[in-house]
Amino acid sequence: MARFYPKVGEKIFLQALNESVRRLIDEERSELKLTKARIRRYERKYKCNFQAFAKRLSFEGNYETHEDYGEWSYFEEKAKLISDDIANYERLAAA
């Protein structure tokens, strides 16, 4: 069919690509929401954001605090990467 109607085939391809990108954006937003919820748990537990927590970590040197630091820093980095991915996908969808 695309051989006979190349414009139709191109349009179908672009619509499918756009729909796939939109789904990716939705999936990434869901993952970002879960990741930010994990970050908020640490913010409530320590009553500060990650930067403030990292500064005072050396003064609170117990095992649990260091474990939380590792997990919290992971979720902070993950949230940044997901946000970057969403921005890239949105640029692709707008093109």
Tab-separated table of N, CA and C in Angstrom:
chain	number	residue	atom	x	y	z
A	1	MET	N	0.832	-1.193	0.000
A	1	MET	CA	0.000	0.000	0.000
A	1	MET	C	0.877	1.257	0.000
A	2	ALA	N	1.936	1.228	0.804
A	2	ALA	CA	2.812	2.399	0.872
A	2	ALA	C	3.482	2.661	-0.465
A	3	ARG	N	3.673	1.603	-1.245
A	3	ARG	CA	4.286	1.768	-2.558
A	3	ARG	C	3.389	2.599	-3.475
A	4	PHE	N	2.087	2.423	-3.339
A	4	PHE	CA	1.144	3.148	-4.186
A	4	PHE	C	0.782	4.513	-3.615
A	5	TYR	N	0.815	4.610	-2.333
A	5	TYR	CA	0.437	5.859	-1.665
A	5	TYR	C	1.539	6.259	-0.672
A	6	PRO	N	2.669	6.706	-1.153
A	6	PRO	CA	3.789	7.003	-0.237
A	6	PRO	C	3.453	8.050	0.816
A	7	LYS	N	2.647	9.036	0.474
A	7	LYS	CA	2.288	10.074	1.464
A	7	LYS	C	1.448	9.471	2.581
A	8	VAL	N	0.553	8.543	2.229
A	8	VAL	CA	-0.283	7.892	3.241
A	8	VAL	C	0.597	7.051	4.164
A	9	GLY	N	1.517	6.294	3.574
A	9	GLY	CA	2.425	5.479	4.379
A	9	GLY	C	3.267	6.319	5.314
A	10	GLU	N	3.754	7.439	4.822
A	10	GLU	CA	4.553	8.340	5.651
A	10	GLU	C	3.719	8.908	6.788
A	11	LYS	N	2.489	9.274	6.487
A	11	LYS	CA	1.609	9.839	7.512
A	11	LYS	C	1.301	8.796	8.593
A	12	ILE	N	1.032	7.566	8.166
A	12	ILE	CA	0.764	6.497	9.129
A	12	ILE	C	1.984	6.264	10.009
A	13	PHE	N	3.154	6.226	9.397
A	13	PHE	CA	4.392	6.028	10.153
A	13	PHE	C	4.586	7.136	11.182
A	14	LEU	N	4.397	8.381	10.775
A	14	LEU	CA	4.595	9.510	11.691
A	14	LEU	C	3.589	9.487	12.833
A	15	GLN	N	2.339	9.107	12.535
A	15	GLN	CA	1.331	9.012	13.594
A	15	GLN	C	1.689	7.907	14.589
A	16	ALA	N	2.148	6.771	14.072
A	16	ALA	CA	2.543	5.666	14.951
A	16	ALA	C	3.742	6.063	15.809
A	17	LEU	N	4.694	6.738	15.205
A	17	LEU	CA	5.863	7.199	15.945
A	17	LEU	C	5.455	8.180	17.038
A	18	ASN	N	4.587	9.114	16.699
A	18	ASN	CA	4.124	10.102	17.676
A	18	ASN	C	3.387	9.421	18.829
A	19	GLU	N	2.546	8.442	18.511
A	19	GLU	CA	1.817	7.718	19.554
A	19	GLU	C	2.789	6.944	20.450
A	20	SER	N	3.794	6.340	19.858
A	20	SER	CA	4.798	5.610	20.647
A	20	SER	C	5.555	6.549	21.579
A	21	VAL	N	5.912	7.702	21.078
A	21	VAL	CA	6.627	8.685	21.901
A	21	VAL	C	5.725	9.162	23.031
A	22	ARG	N	4.460	9.400	22.757
A	22	ARG	CA	3.516	9.830	23.804
A	22	ARG	C	3.402	8.765	24.895
A	23	ARG	N	3.356	7.490	24.484
A	23	ARG	CA	3.305	6.407	25.472
A	23	ARG	C	4.573	6.386	26.325
A	24	LEU	N	5.707	6.570	25.677
A	24	LEU	CA	6.970	6.629	26.422
A	24	LEU	C	6.950	7.766	27.438
A	25	ILE	N	6.446	8.909	27.027
A	25	ILE	CA	6.354	10.059	27.938
A	25	ILE	C	5.465	9.713	29.126
A	26	ASP	N	4.316	9.095	28.870
A	26	ASP	CA	3.410	8.713	29.959
A	26	ASP	C	4.073	7.726	30.919
A	27	GLU	N	4.780	6.737	30.366
A	27	GLU	CA	5.477	5.760	31.209
A	27	GLU	C	6.557	6.434	32.046
A	28	GLU	N	7.305	7.325	31.433
A	28	GLU	CA	8.373	8.023	32.158
A	28	GLU	C	7.791	8.926	33.247
A	29	ARG	N	6.672	9.577	32.964
A	29	ARG	CA	6.040	10.427	33.985
A	29	ARG	C	5.565	9.599	35.172
A	30	SER	N	5.031	8.410	34.898
A	30	SER	CA	4.615	7.521	35.988
A	30	SER	C	5.816	7.113	36.833
A	31	GLU	N	6.901	6.761	36.172
A	31	GLU	CA	8.124	6.381	36.887
A	31	GLU	C	8.679	7.562	37.677
A	32	LEU	N	8.622	8.755	37.111
A	32	LEU	CA	9.096	9.950	37.812
A	32	LEU	C	8.251	10.217	39.055
A	33	LYS	N	6.954	10.012	38.940
A	33	LYS	CA	6.061	10.218	40.083
A	33	LYS	C	6.436	9.277	41.233
A	34	LEU	N	6.690	8.011	40.913
A	34	LEU	CA	7.092	7.046	41.942
A	34	LEU	C	8.444	7.415	42.551
A	35	THR	N	9.359	7.837	41.713
A	35	THR	CA	10.695	8.207	42.185
A	35	THR	C	10.626	9.424	43.099
A	36	LYS	N	9.830	10.413	42.718
A	36	LYS	CA	9.692	11.607	43.565
A	36	LYS	C	9.011	11.275	44.888
A	37	ALA	N	8.114	10.292	44.880
A	37	ALA	CA	7.484	9.864	46.132
A	37	ALA	C	8.531	9.268	47.073
A	38	ARG	N	9.468	8.505	46.525
A	38	ARG	CA	10.552	7.946	47.340
A	38	ARG	C	11.420	9.069	47.905
A	39	ILE	N	11.692	10.071	47.087
A	39	ILE	CA	12.489	11.215	47.546
A	39	ILE	C	11.760	11.940	48.681
A	40	ARG	N	10.454	12.145	48.530
A	40	ARG	CA	9.679	12.844	49.567
A	40	ARG	C	9.708	12.097	50.904
A	41	ARG	N	9.753	10.765	50.847
A	41	ARG	CA	9.838	10.002	52.099
A	41	ARG	C	11.115	10.348	52.867
A	42	TYR	N	12.216	10.445	52.133
A	42	TYR	CA	13.471	10.820	52.790
A	42	TYR	C	13.420	12.265	53.267
A	43	GLU	N	12.813	13.146	52.502
A	43	GLU	CA	12.702	14.550	52.918
A	43	GLU	C	11.882	14.668	54.197
A	44	ARG	N	10.825	13.880	54.309
A	44	ARG	CA	10.028	13.898	55.539
A	44	ARG	C	10.811	13.291	56.707
A	45	LYS	N	11.496	12.202	56.428
A	45	LYS	CA	12.245	11.519	57.488
A	45	LYS	C	13.325	12.418	58.077
A	46	TYR	N	14.041	13.126	57.221
A	46	TYR	CA	15.164	13.951	57.677
A	46	TYR	C	14.834	15.443	57.742
A	47	LYS	N	13.618	15.807	57.360
A	47	LYS	CA	13.133	17.191	57.440
A	47	LYS	C	14.041	18.182	56.707
A	48	CYS	N	14.518	17.758	55.518
A	48	CYS	CA	15.346	18.629	54.688
A	48	CYS	C	15.439	18.039	53.284
A	49	ASN	N	15.993	18.826	52.368
A	49	ASN	CA	16.209	18.294	51.020
A	49	ASN	C	17.537	17.530	50.979
A	50	PHE	N	17.820	16.921	49.827
A	50	PHE	CA	19.010	16.076	49.726
A	50	PHE	C	20.302	16.861	49.924
A	51	GLN	N	20.385	18.069	49.378
A	51	GLN	CA	21.611	18.854	49.496
A	51	GLN	C	21.933	19.149	50.961
A	52	ALA	N	20.922	19.537	51.726
A	52	ALA	CA	21.141	19.816	53.150
A	52	ALA	C	21.508	18.537	53.900
A	53	PHE	N	20.861	17.447	53.547
A	53	PHE	CA	21.164	16.163	54.175
A	53	PHE	C	22.611	15.752	53.904
A	54	ALA	N	23.053	15.899	52.669
A	54	ALA	CA	24.417	15.507	52.290
A	54	ALA	C	25.456	16.324	53.055
A	55	LYS	N	25.162	17.600	53.310
A	55	LYS	CA	26.110	18.453	54.041
A	55	LYS	C	26.274	18.004	55.485
A	56	ARG	N	25.186	17.565	56.092
A	56	ARG	CA	25.273	17.193	57.505
A	56	ARG	C	25.552	15.705	57.712
A	57	LEU	N	25.666	14.951	56.646
A	57	LEU	CA	25.866	13.508	56.758
A	57	LEU	C	27.105	13.151	57.561
A	58	SER	N	28.188	13.865	57.345
A	58	SER	CA	29.437	13.524	58.044
A	58	SER	C	29.305	13.666	59.562
A	59	PHE	N	28.335	14.448	60.017
A	59	PHE	CA	28.135	14.635	61.451
A	59	PHE	C	27.227	13.562	62.043
A	60	GLU	N	26.469	12.881	61.197
A	60	GLU	CA	25.555	11.834	61.660
A	60	GLU	C	26.003	10.508	61.056
A	61	GLY	N	27.036	9.929	61.582
A	61	GLY	CA	27.670	8.810	60.920
A	61	GLY	C	27.178	7.422	61.259
A	62	ASN	N	25.878	7.188	61.415
A	62	ASN	CA	25.448	5.823	61.691
A	62	ASN	C	25.131	5.066	60.391
A	63	TYR	N	24.996	3.773	60.518
A	63	TYR	CA	24.814	2.896	59.354
A	63	TYR	C	23.550	3.254	58.566
A	64	GLU	N	22.431	3.433	59.266
A	64	GLU	CA	21.164	3.721	58.585
A	64	GLU	C	21.244	5.021	57.780
A	65	THR	N	21.862	6.024	58.354
A	65	THR	CA	21.993	7.307	57.670
A	65	THR	C	22.804	7.160	56.388
A	66	HIS	N	23.873	6.398	56.449
A	66	HIS	CA	24.697	6.196	55.253
A	66	HIS	C	23.960	5.368	54.202
A	67	GLU	N	23.186	4.386	54.635
A	67	GLU	CA	22.359	3.613	53.699
A	67	GLU	C	21.329	4.520	53.030
A	68	ASP	N	20.686	5.356	53.829
A	68	ASP	CA	19.698	6.287	53.280
A	68	ASP	C	20.348	7.246	52.289
A	69	TYR	N	21.568	7.677	52.601
A	69	TYR	CA	22.274	8.567	51.681
A	69	TYR	C	22.453	7.896	50.316
A	70	GLY	N	22.884	6.656	50.320
A	70	GLY	CA	23.082	5.937	49.060
A	70	GLY	C	21.797	5.794	48.266
A	71	GLU	N	20.728	5.404	48.947
A	71	GLU	CA	19.448	5.242	48.263
A	71	GLU	C	18.894	6.583	47.797
A	72	TRP	N	18.952	7.572	48.656
A	72	TRP	CA	18.410	8.888	48.322
A	72	TRP	C	19.158	9.493	47.140
A	73	SER	N	20.482	9.384	47.155
A	73	SER	CA	21.250	9.939	46.034
A	73	SER	C	20.905	9.210	44.738
A	74	TYR	N	20.656	7.904	44.824
A	74	TYR	CA	20.230	7.141	43.644
A	74	TYR	C	18.913	7.690	43.093
A	75	PHE	N	17.941	7.910	43.967
A	75	PHE	CA	16.641	8.411	43.516
A	75	PHE	C	16.731	9.841	42.985
A	76	GLU	N	17.596	10.655	43.571
A	76	GLU	CA	17.797	12.011	43.049
A	76	GLU	C	18.346	11.955	41.622
A	77	GLU	N	19.339	11.110	41.403
A	77	GLU	CA	19.935	10.976	40.067
A	77	GLU	C	18.933	10.379	39.082
A	78	LYS	N	18.182	9.392	39.541
A	78	LYS	CA	17.171	8.762	38.687
A	78	LYS	C	16.113	9.779	38.267
A	79	ALA	N	15.661	10.616	39.192
A	79	ALA	CA	14.664	11.641	38.870
A	79	ALA	C	15.201	12.606	37.823
A	80	LYS	N	16.469	12.975	37.943
A	80	LYS	CA	17.065	13.881	36.960
A	80	LYS	C	17.126	13.222	35.584
A	81	LEU	N	17.563	11.976	35.532
A	81	LEU	CA	17.659	11.274	34.249
A	81	LEU	C	16.290	11.099	33.598
A	82	ILE	N	15.290	10.752	34.394
A	82	ILE	CA	13.939	10.590	33.857
A	82	ILE	C	13.423	11.922	33.335
A	83	SER	N	13.645	12.998	34.083
A	83	SER	CA	13.206	14.325	33.633
A	83	SER	C	13.879	14.706	32.318
A	84	ASP	N	15.156	14.390	32.200
A	84	ASP	CA	15.875	14.660	30.946
A	84	ASP	C	15.290	13.842	29.798
A	85	ASP	N	14.987	12.568	30.065
A	85	ASP	CA	14.382	11.718	29.033
A	85	ASP	C	13.038	12.278	28.578
A	86	ILE	N	12.224	12.701	29.530
A	86	ILE	CA	10.916	13.267	29.193
A	86	ILE	C	11.091	14.493	28.307
A	87	ALA	N	12.018	15.366	28.661
A	87	ALA	CA	12.261	16.571	27.853
A	87	ALA	C	12.687	16.193	26.437
A	88	ASN	N	13.550	15.190	26.315
A	88	ASN	CA	13.983	14.747	24.984
A	88	ASN	C	12.829	14.157	24.187
A	89	TYR	N	12.007	13.342	24.836
A	89	TYR	CA	10.851	12.756	24.145
A	89	TYR	C	9.862	13.836	23.714
A	90	GLU	N	9.672	14.838	24.575
A	90	GLU	CA	8.747	15.920	24.221
A	90	GLU	C	9.263	16.716	23.030
A	91	ARG	N	10.570	16.921	22.956
A	91	ARG	CA	11.141	17.592	21.780
A	91	ARG	C	10.927	16.752	20.526
A	92	LEU	N	11.089	15.451	20.660
A	92	LEU	CA	10.871	14.551	19.530
A	92	LEU	C	9.414	14.588	19.079
A	93	ALA	N	8.497	14.601	20.036
A	93	ALA	CA	7.070	14.622	19.705
A	93	ALA	C	6.676	15.930	19.034
A	94	ALA	N	7.350	17.009	19.389
A	94	ALA	CA	7.020	18.317	18.819
A	94	ALA	C	7.596	18.500	17.421
A	95	ALA	N	8.586	17.693	17.081
A	95	ALA	CA	9.256	17.843	15.772
A	95	ALA	C	8.383	17.396	14.619
